[in-house]
mmCIF file of C-alpha atoms in Angstrom:
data_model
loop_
_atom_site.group_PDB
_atom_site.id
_atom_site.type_symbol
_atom_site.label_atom_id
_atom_site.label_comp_id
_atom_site.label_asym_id
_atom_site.label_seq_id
_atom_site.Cartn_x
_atom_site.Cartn_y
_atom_site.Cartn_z
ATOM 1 C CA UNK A 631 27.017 28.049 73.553
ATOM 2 C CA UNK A 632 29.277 30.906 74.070
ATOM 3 C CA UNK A 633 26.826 32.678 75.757
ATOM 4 C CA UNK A 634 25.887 30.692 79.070
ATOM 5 C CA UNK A 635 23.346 33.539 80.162
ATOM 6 C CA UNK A 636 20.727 32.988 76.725
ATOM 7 C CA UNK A 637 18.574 31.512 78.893
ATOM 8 C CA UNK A 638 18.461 34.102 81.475
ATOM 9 C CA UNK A 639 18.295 37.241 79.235
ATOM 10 C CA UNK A 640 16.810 38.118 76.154
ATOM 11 C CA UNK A 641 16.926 34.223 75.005
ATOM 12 C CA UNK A 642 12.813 35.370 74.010
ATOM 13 C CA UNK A 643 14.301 38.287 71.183
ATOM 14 C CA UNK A 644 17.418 35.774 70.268
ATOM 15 C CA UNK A 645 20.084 38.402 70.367
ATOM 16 C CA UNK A 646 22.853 36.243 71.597
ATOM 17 C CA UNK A 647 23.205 33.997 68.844
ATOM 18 C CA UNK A 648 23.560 36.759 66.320
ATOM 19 C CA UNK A 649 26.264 38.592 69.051
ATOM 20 C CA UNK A 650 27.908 35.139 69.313
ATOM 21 C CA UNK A 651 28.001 35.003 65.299
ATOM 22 C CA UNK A 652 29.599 39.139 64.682
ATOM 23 C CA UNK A 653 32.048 39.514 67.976
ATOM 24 C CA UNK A 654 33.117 35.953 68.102
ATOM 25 C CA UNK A 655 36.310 36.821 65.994
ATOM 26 C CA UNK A 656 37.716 39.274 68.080
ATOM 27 C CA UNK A 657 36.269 37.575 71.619
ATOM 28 C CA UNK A 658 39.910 37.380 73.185
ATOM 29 C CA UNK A 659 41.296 40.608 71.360
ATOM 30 C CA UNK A 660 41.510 44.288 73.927
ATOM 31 C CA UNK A 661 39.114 46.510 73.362
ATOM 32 C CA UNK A 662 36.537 48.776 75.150
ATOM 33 C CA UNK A 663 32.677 47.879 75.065
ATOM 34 C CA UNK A 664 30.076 50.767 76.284
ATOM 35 C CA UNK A 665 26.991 49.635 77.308
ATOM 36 C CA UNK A 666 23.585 52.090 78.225
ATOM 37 C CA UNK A 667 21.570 50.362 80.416
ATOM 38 C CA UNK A 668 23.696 48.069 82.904
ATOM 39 C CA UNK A 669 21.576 47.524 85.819
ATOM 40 C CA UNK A 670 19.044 45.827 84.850
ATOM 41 C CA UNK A 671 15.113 45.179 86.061
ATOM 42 C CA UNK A 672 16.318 42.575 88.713
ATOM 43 C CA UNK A 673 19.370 44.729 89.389
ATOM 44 C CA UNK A 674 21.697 41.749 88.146
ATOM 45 C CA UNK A 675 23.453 43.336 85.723
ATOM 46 C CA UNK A 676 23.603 40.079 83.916
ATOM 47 C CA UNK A 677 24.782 41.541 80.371
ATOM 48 C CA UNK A 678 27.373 43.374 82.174
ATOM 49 C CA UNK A 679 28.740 39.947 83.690
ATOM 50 C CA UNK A 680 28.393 37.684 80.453
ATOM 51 C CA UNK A 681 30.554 39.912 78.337
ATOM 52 C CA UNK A 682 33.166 40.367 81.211
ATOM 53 C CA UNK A 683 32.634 36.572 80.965
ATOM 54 C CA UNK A 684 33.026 36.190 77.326
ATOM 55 C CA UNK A 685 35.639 38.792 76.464
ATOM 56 C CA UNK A 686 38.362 37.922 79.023
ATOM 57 C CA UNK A 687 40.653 40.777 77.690
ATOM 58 C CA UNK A 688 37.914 43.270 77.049
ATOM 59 C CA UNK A 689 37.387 46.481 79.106
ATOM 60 C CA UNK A 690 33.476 47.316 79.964
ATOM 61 C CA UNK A 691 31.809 50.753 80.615
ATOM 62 C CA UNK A 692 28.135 51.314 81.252
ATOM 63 C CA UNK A 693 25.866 54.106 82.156
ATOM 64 C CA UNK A 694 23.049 53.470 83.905
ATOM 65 C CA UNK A 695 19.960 55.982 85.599
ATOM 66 C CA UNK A 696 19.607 53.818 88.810
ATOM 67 C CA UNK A 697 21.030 55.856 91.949
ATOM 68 C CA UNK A 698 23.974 53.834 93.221
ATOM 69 C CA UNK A 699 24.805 51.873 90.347
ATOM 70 C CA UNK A 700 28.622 52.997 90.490
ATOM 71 C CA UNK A 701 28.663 49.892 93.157
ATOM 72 C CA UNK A 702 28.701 47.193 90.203
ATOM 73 C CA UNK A 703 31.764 48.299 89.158
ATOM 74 C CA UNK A 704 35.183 46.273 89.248
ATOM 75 C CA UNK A 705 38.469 46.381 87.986
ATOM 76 C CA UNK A 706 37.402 45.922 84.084
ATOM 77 C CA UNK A 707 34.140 47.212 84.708
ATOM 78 C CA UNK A 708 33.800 50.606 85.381
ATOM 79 C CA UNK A 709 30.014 51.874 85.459
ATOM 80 C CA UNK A 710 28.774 55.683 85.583
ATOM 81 C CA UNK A 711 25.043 56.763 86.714
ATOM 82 C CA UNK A 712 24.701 59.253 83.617
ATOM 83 C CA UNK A 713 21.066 59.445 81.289
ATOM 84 C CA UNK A 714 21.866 58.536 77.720
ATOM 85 C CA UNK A 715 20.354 61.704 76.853
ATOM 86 C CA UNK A 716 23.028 63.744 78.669
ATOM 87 C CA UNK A 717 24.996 64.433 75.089
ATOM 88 C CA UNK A 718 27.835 66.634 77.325
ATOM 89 C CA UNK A 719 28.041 63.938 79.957
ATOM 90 C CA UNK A 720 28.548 61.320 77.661
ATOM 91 C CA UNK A 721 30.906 63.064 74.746
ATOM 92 C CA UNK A 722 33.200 63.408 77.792
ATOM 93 C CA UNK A 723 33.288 59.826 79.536
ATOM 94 C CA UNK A 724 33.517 58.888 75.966
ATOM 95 C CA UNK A 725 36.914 61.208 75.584
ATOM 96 C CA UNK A 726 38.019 59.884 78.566
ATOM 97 C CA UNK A 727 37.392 56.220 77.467
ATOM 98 C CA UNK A 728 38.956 56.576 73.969
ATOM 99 C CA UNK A 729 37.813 54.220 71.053
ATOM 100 C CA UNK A 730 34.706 52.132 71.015
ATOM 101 C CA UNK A 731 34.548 48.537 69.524
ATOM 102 C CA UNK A 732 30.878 47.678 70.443
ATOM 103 C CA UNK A 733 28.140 49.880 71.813
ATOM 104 C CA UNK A 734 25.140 48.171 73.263
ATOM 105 C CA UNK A 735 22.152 50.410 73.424
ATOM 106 C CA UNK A 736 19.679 48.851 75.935
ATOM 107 C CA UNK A 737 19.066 51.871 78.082
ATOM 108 C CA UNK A 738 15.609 54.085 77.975
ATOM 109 C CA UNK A 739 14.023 52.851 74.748
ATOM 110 C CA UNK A 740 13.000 56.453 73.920
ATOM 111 C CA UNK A 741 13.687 57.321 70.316
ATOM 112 C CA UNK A 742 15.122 60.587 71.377
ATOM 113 C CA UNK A 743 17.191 59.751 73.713
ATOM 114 C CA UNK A 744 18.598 57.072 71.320
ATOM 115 C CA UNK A 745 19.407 59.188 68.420
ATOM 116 C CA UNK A 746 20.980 61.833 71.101
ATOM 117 C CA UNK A 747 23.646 58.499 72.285
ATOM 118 C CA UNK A 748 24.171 57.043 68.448
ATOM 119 C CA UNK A 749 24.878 61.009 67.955
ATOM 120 C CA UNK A 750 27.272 61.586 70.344
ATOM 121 C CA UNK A 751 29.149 57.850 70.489
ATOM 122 C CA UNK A 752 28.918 57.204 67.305
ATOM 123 C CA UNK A 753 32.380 59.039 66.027
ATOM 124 C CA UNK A 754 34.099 56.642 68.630
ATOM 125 C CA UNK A 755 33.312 53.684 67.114
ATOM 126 C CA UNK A 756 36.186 51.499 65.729
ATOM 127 C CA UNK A 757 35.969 51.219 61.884
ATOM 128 C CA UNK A 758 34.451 47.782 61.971
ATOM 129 C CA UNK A 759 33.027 48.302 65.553
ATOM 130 C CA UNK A 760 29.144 47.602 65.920
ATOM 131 C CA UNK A 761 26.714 49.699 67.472
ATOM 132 C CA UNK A 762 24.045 47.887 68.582
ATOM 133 C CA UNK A 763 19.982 49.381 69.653
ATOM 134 C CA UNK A 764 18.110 46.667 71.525
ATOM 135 C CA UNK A 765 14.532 46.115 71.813
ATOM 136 C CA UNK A 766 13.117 48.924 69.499
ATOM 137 C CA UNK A 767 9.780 49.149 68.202
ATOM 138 C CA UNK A 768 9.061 49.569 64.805
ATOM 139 C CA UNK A 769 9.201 52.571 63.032
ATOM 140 C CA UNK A 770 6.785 54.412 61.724
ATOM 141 C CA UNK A 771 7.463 53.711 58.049
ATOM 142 C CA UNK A 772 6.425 57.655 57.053
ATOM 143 C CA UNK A 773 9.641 58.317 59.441
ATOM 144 C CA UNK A 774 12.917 58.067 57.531
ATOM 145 C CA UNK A 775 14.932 59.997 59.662
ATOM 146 C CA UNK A 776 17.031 57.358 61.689
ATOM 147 C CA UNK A 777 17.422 55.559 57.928
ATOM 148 C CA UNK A 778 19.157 58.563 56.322
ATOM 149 C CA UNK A 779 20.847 59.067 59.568
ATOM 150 C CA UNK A 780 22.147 55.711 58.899
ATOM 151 C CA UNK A 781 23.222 56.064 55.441
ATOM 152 C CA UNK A 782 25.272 59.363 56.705
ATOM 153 C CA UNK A 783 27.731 57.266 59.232
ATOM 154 C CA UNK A 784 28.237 54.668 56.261
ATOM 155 C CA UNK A 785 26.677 51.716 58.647
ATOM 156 C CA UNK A 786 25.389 48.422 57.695
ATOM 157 C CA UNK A 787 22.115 47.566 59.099
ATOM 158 C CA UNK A 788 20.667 44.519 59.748
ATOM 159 C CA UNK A 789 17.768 44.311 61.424
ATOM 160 C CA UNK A 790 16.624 41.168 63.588
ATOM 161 C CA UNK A 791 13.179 40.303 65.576
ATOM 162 C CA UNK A 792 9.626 40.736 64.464
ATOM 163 C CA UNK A 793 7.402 43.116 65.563
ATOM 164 C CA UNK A 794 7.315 45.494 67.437
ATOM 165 C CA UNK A 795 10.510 44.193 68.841
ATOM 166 C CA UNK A 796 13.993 44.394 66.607
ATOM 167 C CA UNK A 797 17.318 44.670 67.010
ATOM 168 C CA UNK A 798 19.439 47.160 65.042
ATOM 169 C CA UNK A 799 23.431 46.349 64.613
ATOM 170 C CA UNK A 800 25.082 48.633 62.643
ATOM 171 C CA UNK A 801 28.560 47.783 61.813
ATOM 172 C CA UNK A 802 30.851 50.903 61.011
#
């Protein structure tokens, strides 16, 4: 597989083969990834180090709420302790940055705090970039916010996982 870390992360949720199947065309292209949530529960920062692995050419930037996490960075990693939620904080790393092929949301899990990030990184996507929200629950199907929300920024969303666990990629 293209992915040697399946097996350590989120093999249970089968993400990678579906990340392996959308960014495989552009894997050795130059581009910038931002990812919310870098750390990690074990404090490996394992996603952080398979797509340095996997996109040799690719520049990463993650935001993280663990005290001291500025330490993983590197010199194509570059990692910022900001809260997702922080929409001034993060409109200007993401000026700074510039253009956005993939965003990996796998940060707080907090529906607000999501929509605040997809807000605010959203207009820095590349036209064809994904933006991707890990390990969501379900929504409450009386709740069609987040789908009109969708429909506004012209995204395609597919959904993968069953419940209460899914995946959304959109792809701009």
């Amino acid at each position: 597989t293209l992915f040697p870390y399946t097996t350590l992360f989120r093999s249970l949720n089968g993400y990678m083969k579906h990340y392996e199947e959308w960014f495989a065309p552009f894997r050795y292209e130059k581009f910038n990834l931002f990812e919310i949530g870098v750390v990690g529960i074990e404090g490996k920062c394992a996603s952080m180090n398979m797509f340095l692995e996997y996109f040799p050419n690719m520049t990463y930037y993650g935001i993280d709420t663990d005290r001291g996490c500025e330490k993983y960075s590197t010199d194509r990693a570059h990692i910022y302790q900001l809260d997702q939620a922080d929409e001034v904080g993060l409109k200007k790393l993401a000026d700074e940055i510039g253009t956005l092929r993939i965003v990996i949301d796998d940060g707080s899990h907090e529906w607000g705090k999501i929509m605040t990030s997809f807000n605010t990184l959203i207009d820095y996507l590349d036209d064809g970039g994904y933006y991707c929200i890990e390990d969501i629950e379900e929504i409450d199907r009386k709740n069609t916010k987040p789908l009109r929300l969708i429909k506004e920024v012209k995204a395609d969303l597919s959904q993968i996982g069953r419940p209460p666990i899914y995946l959304w990629i959109l792809k701009k």
